[in-house]
mmCIF file of C-alpha atoms in Angstrom:
data_model
loop_
_atom_site.group_PDB
_atom_site.id
_atom_site.type_symbol
_atom_site.label_atom_id
_atom_site.label_comp_id
_atom_site.label_asym_id
_atom_site.label_seq_id
_atom_site.Cartn_x
_atom_site.Cartn_y
_atom_site.Cartn_z
ATOM 1 C CA MET E 16 75.390 118.388 130.948
ATOM 2 C CA ASP E 17 77.708 116.976 133.608
ATOM 3 C CA VAL E 18 79.928 114.247 132.176
ATOM 4 C CA PRO E 19 80.179 111.151 134.433
ATOM 5 C CA LEU E 20 83.625 110.294 135.740
ATOM 6 C CA SER E 21 83.429 106.824 134.163
ATOM 7 C CA TRP E 22 83.064 108.379 130.705
ATOM 8 C CA GLN E 23 86.065 110.620 131.327
ATOM 9 C CA LEU E 24 88.160 107.657 132.461
ATOM 10 C CA ALA E 25 87.110 105.644 129.397
ATOM 11 C CA LYS E 26 88.057 108.570 127.160
ATOM 12 C CA LEU E 27 91.438 108.792 128.878
ATOM 13 C CA LEU E 28 92.256 105.080 128.549
ATOM 14 C CA VAL E 29 91.120 104.782 124.919
ATOM 15 C CA SER E 30 93.082 107.875 123.854
ATOM 16 C CA ILE E 31 96.291 106.722 125.535
ATOM 17 C CA GLY E 32 96.008 103.188 124.142
ATOM 18 C CA ILE E 33 95.569 104.349 120.538
ATOM 19 C CA VAL E 34 98.431 106.850 120.718
ATOM 20 C CA LEU E 35 100.884 104.339 122.172
ATOM 21 C CA GLY E 36 99.943 101.763 119.535
ATOM 22 C CA LEU E 37 100.518 104.160 116.641
ATOM 23 C CA SER E 38 103.860 105.247 118.099
ATOM 24 C CA ILE E 39 105.056 101.630 118.222
ATOM 25 C CA VAL E 40 104.036 101.168 114.574
ATOM 26 C CA ALA E 41 106.031 104.240 113.584
ATOM 27 C CA GLU E 42 109.197 102.911 115.224
ATOM 28 C CA ARG E 43 108.830 99.152 114.670
ATOM 29 C CA VAL E 44 107.363 99.154 111.147
ATOM 30 C CA SER E 45 107.786 102.407 109.217
ATOM 31 C CA THR E 46 106.770 106.063 109.160
ATOM 32 C CA ARG E 47 105.005 105.348 105.844
ATOM 33 C CA VAL E 48 102.690 102.809 107.471
ATOM 34 C CA ALA E 49 102.238 105.134 110.440
ATOM 35 C CA GLY E 50 101.209 107.902 108.056
ATOM 36 C CA LEU E 51 98.594 105.658 106.480
ATOM 37 C CA LEU E 52 97.301 104.541 109.879
ATOM 38 C CA SER E 53 97.117 108.173 110.982
ATOM 39 C CA GLY E 54 94.367 108.480 108.393
ATOM 40 C CA TYR E 55 92.490 105.554 109.938
ATOM 41 C CA PRO E 56 89.524 106.655 112.099
ATOM 42 C CA LEU E 57 91.319 106.804 115.432
ATOM 43 C CA GLY E 58 91.160 110.279 116.959
ATOM 44 C CA THR E 59 88.097 111.277 114.957
ATOM 45 C CA ALA E 60 86.278 108.123 116.049
ATOM 46 C CA ILE E 61 87.039 108.872 119.704
ATOM 47 C CA ALA E 62 85.922 112.490 119.367
ATOM 48 C CA LEU E 63 82.667 111.758 117.516
ATOM 49 C CA PHE E 64 81.781 108.852 119.808
ATOM 50 C CA PHE E 65 82.187 110.863 122.994
ATOM 51 C CA ILE E 66 80.475 113.903 121.453
ATOM 52 C CA GLY E 67 77.531 111.602 120.773
ATOM 53 C CA LEU E 68 77.733 110.109 124.261
ATOM 54 C CA GLU E 69 77.970 113.444 126.066
ATOM 55 C CA ILE E 70 75.585 115.509 123.889
ATOM 56 C CA SER E 71 73.477 113.313 121.585
ATOM 57 C CA PRO E 72 73.914 110.850 118.688
ATOM 58 C CA GLY E 73 72.029 113.248 116.428
ATOM 59 C CA PHE E 74 74.447 116.101 117.166
ATOM 60 C CA ALA E 75 77.424 113.795 116.562
ATOM 61 C CA ALA E 76 75.903 112.671 113.238
ATOM 62 C CA GLU E 77 75.445 116.293 112.162
ATOM 63 C CA SER E 78 79.005 117.088 113.244
ATOM 64 C CA ALA E 79 80.310 114.141 111.196
ATOM 65 C CA VAL E 80 78.871 115.757 108.065
ATOM 66 C CA PHE E 81 81.144 118.745 108.608
ATOM 67 C CA SER E 82 84.048 116.459 109.500
ATOM 68 C CA LEU E 83 83.944 115.225 105.898
ATOM 69 C CA ALA E 84 85.120 118.650 104.713
ATOM 70 C CA GLY E 85 87.135 119.187 107.900
ATOM 71 C CA PHE E 86 89.718 116.649 106.730
ATOM 72 C CA THR E 87 90.708 119.243 104.124
ATOM 73 C CA ALA E 88 91.620 121.582 106.984
ATOM 74 C CA THR E 89 93.614 118.730 108.516
ATOM 75 C CA MET E 90 95.635 118.381 105.316
ATOM 76 C CA ALA E 91 96.143 122.144 105.358
ATOM 77 C CA LEU E 92 97.591 121.753 108.860
ATOM 78 C CA GLY E 93 100.046 119.178 107.530
ATOM 79 C CA GLY E 94 101.007 121.459 104.665
ATOM 80 C CA GLY E 95 101.565 124.404 106.992
ATOM 81 C CA TYR E 96 103.647 122.242 109.325
ATOM 82 C CA LEU E 97 105.730 120.947 106.422
ATOM 83 C CA LEU E 98 106.454 124.444 105.120
ATOM 84 C CA CYS E 99 107.280 126.031 108.466
ATOM 85 C CA GLY E 100 108.788 123.144 110.452
ATOM 86 C CA ARG E 101 111.885 122.417 108.394
ATOM 87 C CA ARG E 102 114.377 122.826 111.232
ATOM 88 C CA ASP E 103 115.221 120.015 113.629
ATOM 89 C CA GLY E 104 114.595 120.257 117.334
ATOM 90 C CA LEU E 105 112.146 122.259 119.411
ATOM 91 C CA ALA E 106 112.432 125.357 117.237
ATOM 92 C CA GLY E 107 111.272 123.402 114.213
ATOM 93 C CA VAL E 108 108.361 121.895 116.167
ATOM 94 C CA LEU E 109 107.208 125.321 117.373
ATOM 95 C CA MET E 110 107.478 126.867 113.923
ATOM 96 C CA GLY E 111 105.741 123.901 112.319
ATOM 97 C CA THR E 112 102.962 123.965 114.910
ATOM 98 C CA THR E 113 102.413 127.680 114.424
ATOM 99 C CA GLY E 114 102.259 127.360 110.643
ATOM 100 C CA GLY E 115 100.105 124.243 110.814
ATOM 101 C CA LEU E 116 97.553 125.662 113.238
ATOM 102 C CA ALA E 117 97.329 128.886 111.247
ATOM 103 C CA ALA E 118 96.641 126.904 108.065
ATOM 104 C CA TRP E 119 94.063 124.732 109.863
ATOM 105 C CA TRP E 120 92.267 127.752 111.287
ATOM 106 C CA LEU E 121 92.084 129.573 107.946
ATOM 107 C CA ALA E 122 90.875 126.482 106.111
ATOM 108 C CA SER E 123 88.259 125.750 108.807
ATOM 109 C CA LEU E 124 87.090 129.360 108.777
ATOM 110 C CA VAL E 125 86.494 129.197 105.032
ATOM 111 C CA LEU E 126 84.803 125.786 105.108
ATOM 112 C CA THR E 127 82.372 126.663 107.934
ATOM 113 C CA ARG E 128 81.033 129.564 105.868
ATOM 114 C CA PHE E 129 79.499 127.111 103.393
ATOM 115 C CA ASP E 130 76.348 125.068 103.919
ATOM 116 C CA LEU E 131 78.003 121.721 103.313
ATOM 117 C CA ASP E 132 76.260 118.380 102.985
ATOM 118 C CA ARG E 133 77.611 114.839 102.704
ATOM 119 C CA LEU E 134 78.240 115.050 98.967
ATOM 120 C CA SER E 135 79.865 118.483 98.860
ATOM 121 C CA GLY E 136 81.973 117.819 101.971
ATOM 122 C CA THR E 137 83.249 114.555 100.526
ATOM 123 C CA LEU E 138 84.025 116.095 97.137
ATOM 124 C CA VAL E 139 85.955 118.960 98.729
ATOM 125 C CA THR E 140 88.190 116.547 100.630
ATOM 126 C CA LEU E 141 88.640 114.205 97.657
ATOM 127 C CA LEU E 142 89.897 117.127 95.556
ATOM 128 C CA ALA E 143 92.196 118.158 98.416
ATOM 129 C CA ILE E 144 93.575 114.593 98.676
ATOM 130 C CA PHE E 145 94.575 114.609 95.015
ATOM 131 C CA ALA E 146 96.023 118.125 95.292
ATOM 132 C CA PHE E 147 98.127 117.447 98.410
ATOM 133 C CA THR E 148 99.285 114.051 97.117
ATOM 134 C CA TRP E 149 100.558 115.771 93.968
ATOM 135 C CA LEU E 150 102.207 118.562 95.973
ATOM 136 C CA TYR E 151 103.994 116.034 98.212
ATOM 137 C CA ARG E 152 105.269 113.823 95.370
ATOM 138 C CA HIS E 153 108.880 115.022 95.752
ATOM 139 C CA VAL E 154 109.040 114.793 99.567
ATOM 140 C CA PRO E 155 111.733 112.166 100.324
ATOM 141 C CA GLU E 156 111.032 108.967 102.263
ATOM 142 C CA THR E 157 112.751 108.634 105.636
ATOM 143 C CA ARG E 158 112.675 105.745 108.129
ATOM 144 C CA VAL E 159 113.280 106.322 111.803
ATOM 145 C CA THR E 160 116.025 104.566 113.719
ATOM 146 C CA VAL E 161 114.689 102.580 116.655
ATOM 147 C CA ARG E 162 116.151 103.678 119.973
ATOM 148 C CA HIS E 163 116.228 101.002 122.642
ATOM 149 C CA GLY E 164 116.223 101.614 126.353
ATOM 150 C CA SER E 165 113.956 103.157 128.934
ATOM 151 C CA SER E 166 114.337 106.673 127.501
ATOM 152 C CA ARG E 167 112.148 105.752 124.523
ATOM 153 C CA TRP E 168 109.100 105.714 126.808
ATOM 154 C CA LYS E 169 109.451 109.414 127.630
ATOM 155 C CA PRO E 170 108.334 110.633 124.169
ATOM 156 C CA LEU E 171 105.562 108.031 124.133
ATOM 157 C CA VAL E 172 104.185 109.318 127.438
ATOM 158 C CA LEU E 173 104.459 112.894 126.170
ATOM 159 C CA ARG E 174 102.641 112.025 122.978
ATOM 160 C CA ALA E 175 99.896 110.132 124.795
ATOM 161 C CA GLY E 176 99.384 113.071 127.125
ATOM 162 C CA LEU E 177 99.211 115.548 124.240
ATOM 163 C CA ALA E 178 96.713 113.482 122.258
ATOM 164 C CA THR E 179 94.536 112.906 125.313
ATOM 165 C CA ALA E 180 94.523 116.632 126.079
ATOM 166 C CA ILE E 181 93.364 117.333 122.504
ATOM 167 C CA VAL E 182 90.548 114.766 122.819
ATOM 168 C CA PHE E 183 89.321 116.349 126.054
ATOM 169 C CA LEU E 184 89.555 119.858 124.557
ATOM 170 C CA VAL E 185 87.654 118.876 121.400
ATOM 171 C CA THR E 186 84.842 117.138 123.261
ATOM 172 C CA ALA E 187 84.577 119.984 125.795
ATOM 173 C CA LEU E 188 84.347 122.656 123.073
ATOM 174 C CA ALA E 189 81.658 120.623 121.300
ATOM 175 C CA HIS E 190 79.321 121.491 124.207
ATOM 176 C CA VAL E 191 79.468 125.230 123.407
ATOM 177 C CA LEU E 192 80.036 125.290 119.619
ATOM 178 C CA PRO E 193 77.660 124.647 116.712
ATOM 179 C CA ALA E 194 77.792 121.312 114.885
ATOM 180 C CA SER E 195 79.826 122.841 112.042
ATOM 181 C CA TRP E 196 82.760 123.724 114.308
ATOM 182 C CA ALA E 197 82.350 120.565 116.386
ATOM 183 C CA GLY E 198 82.779 118.601 113.144
ATOM 184 C CA MET E 199 85.860 120.602 112.197
ATOM 185 C CA LEU E 200 87.376 119.939 115.611
ATOM 186 C CA ALA E 201 86.537 116.229 115.393
ATOM 187 C CA ALA E 202 88.478 116.141 112.117
ATOM 188 C CA PHE E 203 91.539 117.668 113.830
ATOM 189 C CA PRO E 204 94.527 115.274 113.569
ATOM 190 C CA ILE E 205 94.273 114.068 117.156
ATOM 191 C CA SER E 206 96.560 111.081 116.563
ATOM 192 C CA MET E 207 98.676 112.469 113.721
ATOM 193 C CA TYR E 208 99.725 115.792 115.261
ATOM 194 C CA PRO E 209 101.304 114.303 118.426
ATOM 195 C CA LEU E 210 103.054 111.767 116.180
ATOM 196 C CA LEU E 211 104.570 114.639 114.176
ATOM 197 C CA VAL E 212 105.729 116.417 117.316
ATOM 198 C CA ILE E 213 107.400 113.379 118.853
ATOM 199 C CA LEU E 214 109.026 112.194 115.614
ATOM 200 C CA HIS E 215 110.249 115.731 114.992
ATOM 201 C CA LEU E 216 111.708 116.100 118.478
ATOM 202 C CA THR E 217 113.350 112.676 118.619
ATOM 203 C CA HIS E 218 114.332 112.000 114.989
ATOM 204 C CA GLY E 219 114.278 115.345 113.183
ATOM 205 C CA ALA E 220 112.104 117.005 110.556
ATOM 206 C CA ALA E 221 112.564 114.390 107.802
ATOM 207 C CA PRO E 222 110.513 111.522 109.379
ATOM 208 C CA ALA E 223 107.746 113.989 110.269
ATOM 209 C CA ALA E 224 107.663 115.081 106.631
ATOM 210 C CA THR E 225 107.273 111.424 105.571
ATOM 211 C CA VAL E 226 104.202 111.039 107.792
ATOM 212 C CA ILE E 227 102.695 114.222 106.325
ATOM 213 C CA LYS E 228 103.418 112.976 102.801
ATOM 214 C CA HIS E 229 101.436 109.747 103.274
ATOM 215 C CA TYR E 230 98.653 111.177 105.422
ATOM 216 C CA PRO E 231 96.341 112.121 102.492
ATOM 217 C CA ALA E 232 96.463 108.546 101.134
ATOM 218 C CA GLY E 233 95.023 107.228 104.393
ATOM 219 C CA LEU E 234 92.163 109.708 104.520
ATOM 220 C CA GLY E 235 89.883 107.524 102.415
ATOM 221 C CA ALA E 236 89.248 105.390 105.489
ATOM 222 C CA LEU E 237 88.379 108.486 107.528
ATOM 223 C CA LEU E 238 85.994 109.707 104.852
ATOM 224 C CA CYS E 239 84.273 106.320 104.796
ATOM 225 C CA TYR E 240 84.002 106.331 108.585
ATOM 226 C CA ALA E 241 82.624 109.864 108.897
ATOM 227 C CA LEU E 242 80.143 109.288 106.077
ATOM 228 C CA CYS E 243 78.943 106.041 107.659
ATOM 229 C CA VAL E 244 78.463 107.423 111.186
ATOM 230 C CA SER E 245 76.740 110.541 109.840
ATOM 231 C CA LEU E 246 74.108 108.162 108.443
ATOM 232 C CA SER E 247 74.030 105.533 111.197
ATOM 233 C CA TYR E 248 74.403 107.318 114.553
ATOM 234 C CA ALA E 249 70.860 108.659 114.569
ATOM 235 C CA THR E 250 69.337 105.332 113.480
ATOM 236 C CA LEU E 251 71.606 102.572 114.831
ATOM 237 C CA GLY E 252 72.919 104.357 117.895
ATOM 238 C CA LEU E 253 76.492 105.035 118.966
ATOM 239 C CA LEU E 254 77.729 101.475 119.476
ATOM 240 C CA TRP E 255 76.415 99.890 116.283
ATOM 241 C CA GLY E 256 77.023 103.058 114.292
ATOM 242 C CA THR E 257 80.661 103.093 115.430
ATOM 243 C CA LEU E 258 81.120 99.404 114.596
ATOM 244 C CA ALA E 259 79.558 99.945 111.161
ATOM 245 C CA GLY E 260 81.886 102.897 110.584
ATOM 246 C CA PHE E 261 84.971 100.866 111.499
ATOM 247 C CA ALA E 262 83.826 98.004 109.254
ATOM 248 C CA VAL E 263 83.419 100.302 106.247
ATOM 249 C CA ALA E 264 86.731 102.068 106.949
ATOM 250 C CA THR E 265 88.563 98.752 107.292
ATOM 251 C CA LEU E 266 87.179 97.468 103.991
ATOM 252 C CA TRP E 267 88.324 100.640 102.263
ATOM 253 C CA LEU E 268 91.800 100.489 103.819
ATOM 254 C CA LEU E 269 92.250 96.816 102.881
ATOM 255 C CA GLY E 270 91.195 97.560 99.327
ATOM 256 C CA TRP E 271 93.550 100.531 99.147
ATOM 257 C CA MET E 272 96.505 98.511 100.417
ATOM 258 C CA ARG E 273 95.716 95.746 97.932
ATOM 259 C CA LEU E 274 95.643 98.297 95.113
ATOM 260 C CA GLN E 275 98.996 99.666 96.236
ATOM 261 C CA ALA E 276 100.510 96.153 96.314
ATOM 262 C CA TRP E 277 99.204 95.516 92.785
ATOM 263 C CA HIS E 278 100.718 98.797 91.595
ATOM 264 C CA VAL E 279 104.104 97.978 93.132
ATOM 265 C CA ALA E 280 104.033 94.522 91.536
ATOM 266 C CA ARG E 281 103.251 96.046 88.148
ATOM 267 C CA GLN E 282 106.159 98.435 88.496
ATOM 268 C CA ALA E 283 108.495 95.583 89.443
ATOM 269 C CA VAL E 284 107.444 93.624 86.353
ATOM 270 C CA GLY E 285 107.954 96.685 84.179
ATOM 271 C CA THR E 286 111.515 97.158 85.384
#
């Protein structure tokens, strides 16, 4: 179907706004918080919403089922990027991107060969979260140094453009691919990948590695969102289904952050 210009403009504005907001968090707060927020339903929410708007809510709901397992492929992308993108500068970004995309493709290829449902897709990603969190336990923490001046807007514009291009590519491919691959593409790290590229280019490989390290911890919110919209899109519609998904994801993220604060407090008392 032909996509109205107003929908395309809305997709453009929403994508740019989310990317710029996450970039400011990474520089003003910390890469750790940015990594957690990268797991919040930002890019995936945009992709699934516009897939539902342009194709049908039912197709988007079916795609969301496969997105549940697709987050495992997203973590594989982070792992491939971390292994291959150890050098600073453009060379490191290109090597990391190549390794990350290769890992994402292989993981997606394997996952789409299985007839996954909500339970199996969720369990696959939960196991992957524990595995990647354990593998990343020795990755050092690195904060970025804020750079003032007009030049700081150049990477933000680049990142916004890259993320927006990914959103348009994902939603366009959803028109010609089955729901399984549309779900895998919706789970692609639309907001996290551009963040890695810009942090890597402007601050080196270490801050990008910090984002990758904390990305699995934030995926609980994405799982909650995808599970909720897979159940609600066909019954509540896109608007209310999206709002319900964000409500569930927010509750999970607040609970997770509270648990982390309790754990830190316990450690402080123990020392």
